[in-house]
mmCIF file of C-alpha atoms and ligand atoms in Angstrom:
data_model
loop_
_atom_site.group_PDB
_atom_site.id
_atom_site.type_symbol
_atom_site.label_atom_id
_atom_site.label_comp_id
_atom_site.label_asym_id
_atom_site.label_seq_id
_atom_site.Cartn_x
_atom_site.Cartn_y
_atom_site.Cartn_z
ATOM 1 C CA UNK A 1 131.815 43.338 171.341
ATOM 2 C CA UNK A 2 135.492 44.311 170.591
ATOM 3 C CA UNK A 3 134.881 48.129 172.178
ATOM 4 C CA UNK A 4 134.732 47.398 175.811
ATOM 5 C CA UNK A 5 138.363 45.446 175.282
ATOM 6 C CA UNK A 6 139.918 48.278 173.388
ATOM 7 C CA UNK A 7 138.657 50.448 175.836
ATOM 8 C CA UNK A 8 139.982 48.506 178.895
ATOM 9 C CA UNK A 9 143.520 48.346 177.028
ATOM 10 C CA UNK A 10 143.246 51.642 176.661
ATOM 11 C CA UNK A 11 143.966 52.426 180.660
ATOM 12 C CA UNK A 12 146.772 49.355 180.209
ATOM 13 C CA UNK A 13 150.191 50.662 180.549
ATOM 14 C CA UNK A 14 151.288 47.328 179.159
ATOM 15 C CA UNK A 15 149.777 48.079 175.741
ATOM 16 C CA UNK A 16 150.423 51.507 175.604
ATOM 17 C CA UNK A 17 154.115 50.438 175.167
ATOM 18 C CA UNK A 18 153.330 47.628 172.939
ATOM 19 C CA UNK A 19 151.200 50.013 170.554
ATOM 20 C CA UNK A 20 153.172 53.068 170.807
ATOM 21 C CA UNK A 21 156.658 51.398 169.870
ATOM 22 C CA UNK A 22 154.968 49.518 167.474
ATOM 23 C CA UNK A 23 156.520 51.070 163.786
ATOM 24 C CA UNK A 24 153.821 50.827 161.928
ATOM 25 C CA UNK A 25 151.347 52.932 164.631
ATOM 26 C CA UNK A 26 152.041 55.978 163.432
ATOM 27 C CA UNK A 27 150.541 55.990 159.559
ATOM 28 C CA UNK A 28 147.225 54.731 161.598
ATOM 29 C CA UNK A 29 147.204 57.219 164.303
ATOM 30 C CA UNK A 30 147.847 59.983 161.498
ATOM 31 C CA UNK A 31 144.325 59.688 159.883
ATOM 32 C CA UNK A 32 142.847 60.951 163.281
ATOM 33 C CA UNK A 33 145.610 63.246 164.993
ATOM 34 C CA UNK A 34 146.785 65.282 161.891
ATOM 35 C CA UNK A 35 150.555 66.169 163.551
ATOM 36 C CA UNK A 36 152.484 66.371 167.116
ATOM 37 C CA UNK A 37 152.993 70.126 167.407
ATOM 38 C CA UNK A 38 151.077 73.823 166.935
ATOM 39 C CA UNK A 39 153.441 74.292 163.359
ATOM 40 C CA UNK A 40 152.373 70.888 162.205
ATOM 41 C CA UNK A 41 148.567 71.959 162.709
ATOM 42 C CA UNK A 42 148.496 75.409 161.778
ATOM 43 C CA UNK A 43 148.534 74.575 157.907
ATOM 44 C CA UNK A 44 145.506 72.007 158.777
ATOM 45 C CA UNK A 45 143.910 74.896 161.060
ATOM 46 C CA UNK A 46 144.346 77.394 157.652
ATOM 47 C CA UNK A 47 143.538 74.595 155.180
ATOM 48 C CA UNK A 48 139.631 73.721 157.049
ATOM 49 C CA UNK A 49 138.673 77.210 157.692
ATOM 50 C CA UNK A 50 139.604 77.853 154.362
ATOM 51 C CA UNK A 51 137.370 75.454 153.101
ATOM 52 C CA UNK A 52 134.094 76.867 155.413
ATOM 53 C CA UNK A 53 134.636 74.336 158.401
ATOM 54 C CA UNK A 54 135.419 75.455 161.745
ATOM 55 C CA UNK A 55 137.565 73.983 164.659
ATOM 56 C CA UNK A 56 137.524 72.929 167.838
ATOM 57 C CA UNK A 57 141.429 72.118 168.440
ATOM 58 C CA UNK A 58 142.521 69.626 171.579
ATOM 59 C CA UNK A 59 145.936 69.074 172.707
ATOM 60 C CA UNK A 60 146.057 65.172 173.478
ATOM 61 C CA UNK A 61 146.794 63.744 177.105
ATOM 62 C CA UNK A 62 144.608 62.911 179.758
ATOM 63 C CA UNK A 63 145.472 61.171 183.330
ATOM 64 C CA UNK A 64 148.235 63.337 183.838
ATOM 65 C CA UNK A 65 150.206 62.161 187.586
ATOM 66 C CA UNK A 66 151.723 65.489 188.799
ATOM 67 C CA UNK A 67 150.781 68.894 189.191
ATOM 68 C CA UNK A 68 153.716 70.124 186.583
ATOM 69 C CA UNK A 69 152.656 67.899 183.994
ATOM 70 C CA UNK A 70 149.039 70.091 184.475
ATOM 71 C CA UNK A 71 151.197 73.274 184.488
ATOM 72 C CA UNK A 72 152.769 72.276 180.824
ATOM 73 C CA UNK A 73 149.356 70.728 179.650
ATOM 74 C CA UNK A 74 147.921 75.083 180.345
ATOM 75 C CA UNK A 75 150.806 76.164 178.582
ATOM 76 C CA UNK A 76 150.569 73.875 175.723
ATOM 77 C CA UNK A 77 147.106 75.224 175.343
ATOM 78 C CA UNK A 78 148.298 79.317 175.933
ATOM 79 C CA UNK A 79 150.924 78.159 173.170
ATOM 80 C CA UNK A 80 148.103 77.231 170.715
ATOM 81 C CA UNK A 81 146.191 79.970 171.801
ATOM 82 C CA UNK A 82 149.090 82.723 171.345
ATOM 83 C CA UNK A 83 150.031 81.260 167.384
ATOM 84 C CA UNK A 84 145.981 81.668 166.945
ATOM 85 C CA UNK A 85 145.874 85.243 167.535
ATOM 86 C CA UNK A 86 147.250 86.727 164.292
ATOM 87 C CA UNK A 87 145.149 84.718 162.606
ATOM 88 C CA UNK A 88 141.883 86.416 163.650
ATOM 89 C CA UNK A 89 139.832 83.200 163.119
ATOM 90 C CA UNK A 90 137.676 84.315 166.032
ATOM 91 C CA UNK A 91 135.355 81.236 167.203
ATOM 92 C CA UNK A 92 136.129 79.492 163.759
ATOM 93 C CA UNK A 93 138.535 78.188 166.163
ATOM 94 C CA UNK A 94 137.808 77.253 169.585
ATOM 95 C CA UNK A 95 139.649 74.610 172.386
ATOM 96 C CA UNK A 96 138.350 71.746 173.535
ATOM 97 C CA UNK A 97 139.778 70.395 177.322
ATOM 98 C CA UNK A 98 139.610 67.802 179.288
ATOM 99 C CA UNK A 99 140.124 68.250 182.980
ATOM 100 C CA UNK A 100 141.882 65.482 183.723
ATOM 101 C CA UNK A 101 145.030 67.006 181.836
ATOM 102 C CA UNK A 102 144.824 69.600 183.831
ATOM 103 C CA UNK A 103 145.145 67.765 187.591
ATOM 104 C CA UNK A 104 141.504 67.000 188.416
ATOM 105 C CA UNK A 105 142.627 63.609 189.003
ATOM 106 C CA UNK A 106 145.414 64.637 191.781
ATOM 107 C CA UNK A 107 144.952 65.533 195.233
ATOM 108 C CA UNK A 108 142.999 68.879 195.717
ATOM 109 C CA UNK A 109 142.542 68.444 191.974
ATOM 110 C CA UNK A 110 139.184 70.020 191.406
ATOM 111 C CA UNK A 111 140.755 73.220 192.535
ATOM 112 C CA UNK A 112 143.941 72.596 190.672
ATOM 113 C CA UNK A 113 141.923 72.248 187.182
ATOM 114 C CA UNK A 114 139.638 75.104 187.866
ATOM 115 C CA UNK A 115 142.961 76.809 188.457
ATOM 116 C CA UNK A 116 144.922 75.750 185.526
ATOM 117 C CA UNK A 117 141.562 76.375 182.692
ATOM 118 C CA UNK A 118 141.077 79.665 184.003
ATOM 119 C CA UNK A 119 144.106 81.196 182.405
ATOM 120 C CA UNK A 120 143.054 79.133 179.171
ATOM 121 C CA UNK A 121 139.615 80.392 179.171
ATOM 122 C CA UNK A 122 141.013 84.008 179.710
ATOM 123 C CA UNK A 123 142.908 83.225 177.143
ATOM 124 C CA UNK A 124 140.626 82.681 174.404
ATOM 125 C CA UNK A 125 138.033 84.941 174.676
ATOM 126 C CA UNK A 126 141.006 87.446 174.854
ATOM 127 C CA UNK A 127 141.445 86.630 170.633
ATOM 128 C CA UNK A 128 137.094 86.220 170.760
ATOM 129 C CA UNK A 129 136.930 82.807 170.959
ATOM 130 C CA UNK A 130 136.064 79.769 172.972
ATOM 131 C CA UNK A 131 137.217 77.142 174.866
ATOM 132 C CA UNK A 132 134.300 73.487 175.740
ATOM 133 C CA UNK A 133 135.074 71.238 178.355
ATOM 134 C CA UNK A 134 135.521 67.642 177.391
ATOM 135 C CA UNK A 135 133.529 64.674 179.022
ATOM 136 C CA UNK A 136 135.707 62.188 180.325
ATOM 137 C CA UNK A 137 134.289 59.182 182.682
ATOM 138 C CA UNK A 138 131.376 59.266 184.702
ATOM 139 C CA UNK A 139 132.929 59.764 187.873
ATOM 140 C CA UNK A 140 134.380 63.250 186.863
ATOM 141 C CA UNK A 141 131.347 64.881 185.817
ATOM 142 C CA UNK A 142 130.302 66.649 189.004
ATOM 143 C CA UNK A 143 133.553 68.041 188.977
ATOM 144 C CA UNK A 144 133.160 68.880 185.328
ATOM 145 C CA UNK A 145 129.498 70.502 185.794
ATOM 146 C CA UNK A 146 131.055 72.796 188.649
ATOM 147 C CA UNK A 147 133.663 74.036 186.910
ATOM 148 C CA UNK A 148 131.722 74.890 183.983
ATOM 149 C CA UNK A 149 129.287 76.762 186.104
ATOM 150 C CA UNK A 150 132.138 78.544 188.062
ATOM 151 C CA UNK A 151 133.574 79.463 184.757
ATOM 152 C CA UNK A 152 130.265 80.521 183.041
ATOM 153 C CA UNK A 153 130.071 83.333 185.601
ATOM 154 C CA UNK A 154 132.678 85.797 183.822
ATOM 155 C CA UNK A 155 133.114 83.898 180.321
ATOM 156 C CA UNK A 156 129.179 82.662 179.908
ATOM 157 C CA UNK A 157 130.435 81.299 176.213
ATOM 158 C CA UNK A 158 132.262 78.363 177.869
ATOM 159 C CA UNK A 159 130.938 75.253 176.454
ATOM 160 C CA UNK A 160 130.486 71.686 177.768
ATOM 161 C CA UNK A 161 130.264 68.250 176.609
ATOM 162 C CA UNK A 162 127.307 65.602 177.705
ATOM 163 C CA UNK A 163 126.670 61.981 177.096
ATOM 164 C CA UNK A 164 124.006 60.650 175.884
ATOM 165 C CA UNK A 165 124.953 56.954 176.792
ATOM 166 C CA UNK A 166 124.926 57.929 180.303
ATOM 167 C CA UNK A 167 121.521 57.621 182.863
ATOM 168 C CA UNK A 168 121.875 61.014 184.745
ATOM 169 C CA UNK A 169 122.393 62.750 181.222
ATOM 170 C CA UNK A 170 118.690 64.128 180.944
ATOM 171 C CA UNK A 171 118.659 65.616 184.022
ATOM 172 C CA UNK A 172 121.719 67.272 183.036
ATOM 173 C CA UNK A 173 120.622 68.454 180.014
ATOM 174 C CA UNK A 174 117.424 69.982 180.991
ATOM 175 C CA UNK A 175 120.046 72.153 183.849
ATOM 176 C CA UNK A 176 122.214 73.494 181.177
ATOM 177 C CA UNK A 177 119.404 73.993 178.399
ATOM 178 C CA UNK A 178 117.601 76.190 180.673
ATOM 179 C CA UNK A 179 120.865 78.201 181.926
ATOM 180 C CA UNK A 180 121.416 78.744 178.482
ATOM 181 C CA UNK A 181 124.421 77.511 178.139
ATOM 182 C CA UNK A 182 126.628 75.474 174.740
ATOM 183 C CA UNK A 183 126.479 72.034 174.733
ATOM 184 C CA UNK A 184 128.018 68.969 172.993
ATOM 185 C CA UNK A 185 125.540 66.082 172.503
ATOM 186 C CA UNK A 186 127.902 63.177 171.903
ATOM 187 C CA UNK A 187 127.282 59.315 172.821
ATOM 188 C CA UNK A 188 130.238 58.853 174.883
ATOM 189 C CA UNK A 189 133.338 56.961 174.444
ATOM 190 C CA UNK A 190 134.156 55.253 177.839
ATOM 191 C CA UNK A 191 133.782 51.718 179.478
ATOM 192 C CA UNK A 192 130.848 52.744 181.716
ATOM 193 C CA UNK A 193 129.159 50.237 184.101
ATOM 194 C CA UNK A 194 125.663 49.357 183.452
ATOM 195 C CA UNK A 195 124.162 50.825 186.928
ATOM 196 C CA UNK A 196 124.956 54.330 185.253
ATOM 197 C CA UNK A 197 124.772 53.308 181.510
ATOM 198 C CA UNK A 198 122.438 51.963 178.866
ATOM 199 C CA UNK A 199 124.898 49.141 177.360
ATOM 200 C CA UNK A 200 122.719 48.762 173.812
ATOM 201 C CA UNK A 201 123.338 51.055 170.858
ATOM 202 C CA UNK A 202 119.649 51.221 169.902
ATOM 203 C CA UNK A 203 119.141 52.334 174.030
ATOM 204 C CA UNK A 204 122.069 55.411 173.606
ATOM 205 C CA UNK A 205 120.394 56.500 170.212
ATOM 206 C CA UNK A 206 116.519 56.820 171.504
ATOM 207 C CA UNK A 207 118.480 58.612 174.930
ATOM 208 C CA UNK A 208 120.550 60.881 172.442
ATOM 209 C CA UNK A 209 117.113 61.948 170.473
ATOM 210 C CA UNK A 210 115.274 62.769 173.618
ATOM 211 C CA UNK A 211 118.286 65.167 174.538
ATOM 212 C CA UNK A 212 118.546 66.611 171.771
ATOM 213 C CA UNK A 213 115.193 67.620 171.674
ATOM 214 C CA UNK A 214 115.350 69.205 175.293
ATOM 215 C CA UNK A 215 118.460 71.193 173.859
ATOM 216 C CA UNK A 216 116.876 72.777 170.592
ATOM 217 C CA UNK A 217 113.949 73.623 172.616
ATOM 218 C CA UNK A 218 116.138 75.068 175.352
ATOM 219 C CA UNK A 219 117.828 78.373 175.635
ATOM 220 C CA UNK A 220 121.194 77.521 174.567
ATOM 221 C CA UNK A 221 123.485 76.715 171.926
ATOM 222 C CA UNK A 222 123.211 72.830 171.013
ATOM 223 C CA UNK A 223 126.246 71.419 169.572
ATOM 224 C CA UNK A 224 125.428 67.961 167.593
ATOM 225 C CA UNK A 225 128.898 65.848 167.997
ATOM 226 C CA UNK A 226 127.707 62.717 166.134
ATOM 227 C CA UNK A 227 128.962 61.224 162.488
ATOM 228 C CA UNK A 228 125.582 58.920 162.764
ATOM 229 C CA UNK A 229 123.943 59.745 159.432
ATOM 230 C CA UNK A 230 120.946 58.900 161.122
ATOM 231 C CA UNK A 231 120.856 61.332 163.894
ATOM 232 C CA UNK A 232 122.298 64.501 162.017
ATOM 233 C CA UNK A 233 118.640 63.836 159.858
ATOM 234 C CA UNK A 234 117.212 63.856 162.674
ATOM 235 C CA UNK A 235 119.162 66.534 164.690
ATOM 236 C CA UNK A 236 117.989 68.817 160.993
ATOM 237 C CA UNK A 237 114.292 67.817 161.795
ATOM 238 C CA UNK A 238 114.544 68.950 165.712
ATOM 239 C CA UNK A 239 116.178 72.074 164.710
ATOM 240 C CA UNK A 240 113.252 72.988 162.466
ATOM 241 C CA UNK A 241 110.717 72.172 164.470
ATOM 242 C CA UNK A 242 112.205 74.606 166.789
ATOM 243 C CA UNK A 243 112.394 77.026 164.751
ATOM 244 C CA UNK A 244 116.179 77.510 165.082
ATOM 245 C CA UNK A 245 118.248 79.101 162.012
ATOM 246 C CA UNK A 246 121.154 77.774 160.935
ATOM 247 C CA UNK A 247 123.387 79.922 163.406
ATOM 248 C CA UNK A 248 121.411 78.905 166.300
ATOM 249 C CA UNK A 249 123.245 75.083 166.757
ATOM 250 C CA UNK A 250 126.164 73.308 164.913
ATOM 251 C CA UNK A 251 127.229 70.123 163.830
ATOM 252 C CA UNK A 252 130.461 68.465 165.166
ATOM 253 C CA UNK A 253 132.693 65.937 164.311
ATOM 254 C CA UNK A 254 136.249 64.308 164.431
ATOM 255 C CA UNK A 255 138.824 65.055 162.206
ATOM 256 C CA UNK A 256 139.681 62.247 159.831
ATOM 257 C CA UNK A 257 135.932 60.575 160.410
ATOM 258 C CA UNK A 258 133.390 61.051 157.519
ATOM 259 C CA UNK A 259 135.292 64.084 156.118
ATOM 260 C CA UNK A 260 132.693 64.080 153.164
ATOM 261 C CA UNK A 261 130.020 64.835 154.841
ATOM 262 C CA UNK A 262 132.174 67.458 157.152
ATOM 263 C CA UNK A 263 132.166 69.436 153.648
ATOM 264 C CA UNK A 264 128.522 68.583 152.263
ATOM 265 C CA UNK A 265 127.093 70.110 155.600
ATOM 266 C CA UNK A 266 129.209 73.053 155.245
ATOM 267 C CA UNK A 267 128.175 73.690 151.932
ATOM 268 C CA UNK A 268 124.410 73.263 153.002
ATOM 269 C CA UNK A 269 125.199 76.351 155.002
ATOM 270 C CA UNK A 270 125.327 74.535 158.541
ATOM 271 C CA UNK A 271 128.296 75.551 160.689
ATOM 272 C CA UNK A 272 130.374 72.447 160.978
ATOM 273 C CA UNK A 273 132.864 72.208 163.213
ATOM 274 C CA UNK A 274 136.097 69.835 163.318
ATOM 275 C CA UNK A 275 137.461 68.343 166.436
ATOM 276 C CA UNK A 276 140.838 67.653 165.843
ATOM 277 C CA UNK A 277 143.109 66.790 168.417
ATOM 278 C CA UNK A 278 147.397 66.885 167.759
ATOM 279 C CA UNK A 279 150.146 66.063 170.172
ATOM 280 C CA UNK A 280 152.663 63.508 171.395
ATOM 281 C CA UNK A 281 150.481 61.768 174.486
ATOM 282 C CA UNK A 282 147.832 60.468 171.727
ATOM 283 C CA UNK A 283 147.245 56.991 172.988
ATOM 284 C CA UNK A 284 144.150 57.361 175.127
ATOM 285 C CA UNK A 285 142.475 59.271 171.939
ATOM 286 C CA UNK A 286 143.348 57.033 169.700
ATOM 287 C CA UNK A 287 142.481 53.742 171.283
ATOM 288 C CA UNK A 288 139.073 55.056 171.337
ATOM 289 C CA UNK A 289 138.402 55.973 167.757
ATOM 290 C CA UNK A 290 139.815 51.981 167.252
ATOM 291 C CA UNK A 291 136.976 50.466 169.612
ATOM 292 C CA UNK A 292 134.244 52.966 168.368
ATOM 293 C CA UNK A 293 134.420 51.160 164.532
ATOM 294 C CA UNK A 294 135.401 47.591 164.290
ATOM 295 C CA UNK A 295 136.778 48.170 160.799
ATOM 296 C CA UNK A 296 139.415 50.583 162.568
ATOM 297 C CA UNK A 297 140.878 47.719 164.591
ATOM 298 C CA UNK A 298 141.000 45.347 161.779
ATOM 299 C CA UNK A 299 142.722 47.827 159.665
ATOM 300 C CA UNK A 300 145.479 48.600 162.261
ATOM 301 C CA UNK A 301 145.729 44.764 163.170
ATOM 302 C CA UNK A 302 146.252 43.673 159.243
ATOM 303 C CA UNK A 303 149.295 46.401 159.089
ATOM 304 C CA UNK A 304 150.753 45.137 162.352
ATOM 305 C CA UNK A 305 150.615 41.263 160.896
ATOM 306 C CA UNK A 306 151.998 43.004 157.189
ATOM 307 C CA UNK A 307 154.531 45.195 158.168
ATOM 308 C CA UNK A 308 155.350 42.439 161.402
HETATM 309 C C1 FAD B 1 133.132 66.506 167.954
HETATM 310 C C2 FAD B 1 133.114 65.337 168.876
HETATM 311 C C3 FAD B 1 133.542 65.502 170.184
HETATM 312 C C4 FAD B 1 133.475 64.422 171.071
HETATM 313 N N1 FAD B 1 133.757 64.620 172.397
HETATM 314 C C5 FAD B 1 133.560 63.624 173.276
HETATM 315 C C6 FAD B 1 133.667 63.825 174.670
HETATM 316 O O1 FAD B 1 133.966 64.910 175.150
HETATM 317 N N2 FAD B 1 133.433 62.757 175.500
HETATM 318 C C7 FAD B 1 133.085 61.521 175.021
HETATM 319 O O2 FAD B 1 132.847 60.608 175.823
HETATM 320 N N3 FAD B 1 133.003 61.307 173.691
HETATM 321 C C8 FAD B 1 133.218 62.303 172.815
HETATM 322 N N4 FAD B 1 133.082 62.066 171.465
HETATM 323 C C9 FAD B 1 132.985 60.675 170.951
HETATM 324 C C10 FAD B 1 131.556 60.175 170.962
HETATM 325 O O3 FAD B 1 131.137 59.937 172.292
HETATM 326 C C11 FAD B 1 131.421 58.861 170.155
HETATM 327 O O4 FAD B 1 132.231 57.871 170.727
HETATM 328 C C12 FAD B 1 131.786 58.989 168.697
HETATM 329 O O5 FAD B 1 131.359 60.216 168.160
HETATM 330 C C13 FAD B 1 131.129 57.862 167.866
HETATM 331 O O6 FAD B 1 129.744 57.982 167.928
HETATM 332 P P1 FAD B 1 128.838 58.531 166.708
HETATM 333 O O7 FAD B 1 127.824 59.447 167.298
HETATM 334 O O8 FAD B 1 129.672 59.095 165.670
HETATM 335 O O9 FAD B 1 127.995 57.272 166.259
HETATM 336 P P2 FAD B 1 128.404 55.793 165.856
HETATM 337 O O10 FAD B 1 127.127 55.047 165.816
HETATM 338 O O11 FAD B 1 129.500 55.277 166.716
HETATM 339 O O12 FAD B 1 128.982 55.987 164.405
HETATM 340 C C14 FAD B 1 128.185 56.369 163.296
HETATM 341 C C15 FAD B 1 129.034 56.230 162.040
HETATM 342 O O13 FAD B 1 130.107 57.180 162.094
HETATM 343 C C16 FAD B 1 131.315 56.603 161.635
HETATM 344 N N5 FAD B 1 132.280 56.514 162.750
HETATM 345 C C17 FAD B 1 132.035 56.741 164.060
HETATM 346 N N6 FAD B 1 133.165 56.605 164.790
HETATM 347 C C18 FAD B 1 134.131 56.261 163.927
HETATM 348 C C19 FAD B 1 135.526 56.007 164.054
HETATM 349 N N7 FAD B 1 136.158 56.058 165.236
HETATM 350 N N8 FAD B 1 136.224 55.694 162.943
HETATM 351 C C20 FAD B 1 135.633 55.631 161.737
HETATM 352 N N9 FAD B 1 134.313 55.887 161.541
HETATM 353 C C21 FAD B 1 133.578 56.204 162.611
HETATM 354 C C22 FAD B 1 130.954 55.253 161.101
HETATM 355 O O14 FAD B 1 130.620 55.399 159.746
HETATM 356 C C23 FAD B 1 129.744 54.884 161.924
HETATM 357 O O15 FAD B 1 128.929 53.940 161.299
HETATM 358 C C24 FAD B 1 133.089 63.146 170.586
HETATM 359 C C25 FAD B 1 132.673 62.988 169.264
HETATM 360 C C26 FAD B 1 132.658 64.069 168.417
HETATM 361 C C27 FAD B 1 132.161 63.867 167.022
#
């Protein structure tokens, strides 16, 4: 019951002051965004791959206002990109975007973002990796699916993200398991009305197990972003039945969620990949890995009340 309020304080200014100022934010917000800047996650980059995981890395922000604030949201990404290179990970580390940081949300802003993840895109397949576009809220998925398509032309590897928690989701995946394309399988994070969602958990599960199957019986690359114990059995089951090897789909999940299990799955000989997301602008992120576990929120609230 708590979720849907975290989520709608997420998109409060109000409380984005209150719980960024707040002093004792920061140790919380550290367990899922591991630093503020590329030299803080390098180390953590080095550290996972070196342990058989792979990355997916995203610069936080989202709901930008202004068309510069787009401009330094690409460069923050070429920055990454650019430290990445001598490391030769290859797609042991790949982006992950969301379009809304760069200007899909301004005026003319479908062209602006297409504009401003081009050079990104270039950019990573130029050191042999990878970049996956994000899903954000439902209305900014057509825009999403028409980028990725635009993009898929000349970098086909481009990934992108679907929801299982979300009506017009089968459709979708039955489009992009066909054109062969990568795709996240996550539940979905946002407040999302019921005319285009299924509000009940046991409702998104079933939806995310009929997906999934459509995507390991597809042509493309599935991508299982889920900690759900129950549905990475499942997702094992699916994969066998379709007679996919272990290269042919991956596991995905947060940095700082379940870690344990990031390593046992590695060391099954699954490629596991971490999403882990560093920067400054880490509110919107944050606020929803609080409403996704109640224990999360209670933990941050009892430190407040401690420390307060
Ligand atoms: C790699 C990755 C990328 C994602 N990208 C997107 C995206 O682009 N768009 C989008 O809408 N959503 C995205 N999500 C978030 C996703 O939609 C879910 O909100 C989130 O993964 C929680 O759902 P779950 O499948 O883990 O299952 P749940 O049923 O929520 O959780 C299963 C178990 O996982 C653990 N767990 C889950 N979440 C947390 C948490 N925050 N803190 C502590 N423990 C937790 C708990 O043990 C819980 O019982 C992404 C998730 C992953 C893993």
């Amino acid at each position: 019951m708590l979720g849907p309020v975290i989520l709608a304080a997420s998109r409060s200014d109000r409380m984005r002051r209150l719980i960024s100022a707040a002093p004792v934010t920061k140790q919380v917000v550290d367990r899922f965004i591991p630093g503020e800047t590329v030299d803080d996650v390098l180390p953590i980059i080095q550290e996972l791959t070196g342990k058989g995981l792979e990355l997916t890395m995203d610069v936080v922000g989202e709901d930008i206002t202004t068309p510069e604030q787009a401009a330094a949201a690409r460069d923050a990404y070429l920055e990454l990109i650019d430290r990445l290179k001598p490391l030769e990970l290859g797609t042991s580390a790949e982006m992950s975007v969301k379009l809304s940081m760069f200007g899909q949300a301004l005026p003319g802003g479908h062209e602006l973002a297409l504009a401003n993840v081009r050079p990104v895109v270039e950019a990573a397949a130029a050191i042999g990796t990878t970049v996956t576009l994000d899903a954000e809220d439902h209305t900014t998925l057509d825009s999403m699916f028409a980028i990725h398509e635009e993009l898929r032309k000349d970098f086909p590897q481009t990934g992108c993200v679907i929801q299982s928690y979300l009506f017009r989701t089968e459709e979708d995946a039955r489009r992009l398991a066909a054109n062969g394309s990568r795709v996240r399988l996550v539940k979905g994070a946002y407040k999302e009305p019921a005319e285009v969602a299924y509000q009940q958990k046991h409702e998104i599960d079933k939806a995310y197990v009929r997906i999934l199957k459509t995507l390991m019986e597809g042509e493309g690359y599935p991508m299982i972003g889920s900690h759900d114990p129950r549905l990475i059995t499942i997702a094992q089951e699916l994969a066998h039945r379709a007679g996919r090897k272990l290269d042919e789909y991956e596991f995905q999940m947060l940095y700082g969620i379940r870690s344990d299990e990031h390593l046992r799955l590695a060391a099954e000989g699954h490629r596991m990949r971490v999403y882990t997301a560093y920067g400054t602008d880490w509110y919107g992120y944050f606020m929803r890995r609080l409403a996704e576990k109640p224990a999360n929120l209670r933990f941050f609230a009892r430190s407040m009340i401690s420390r307060g």
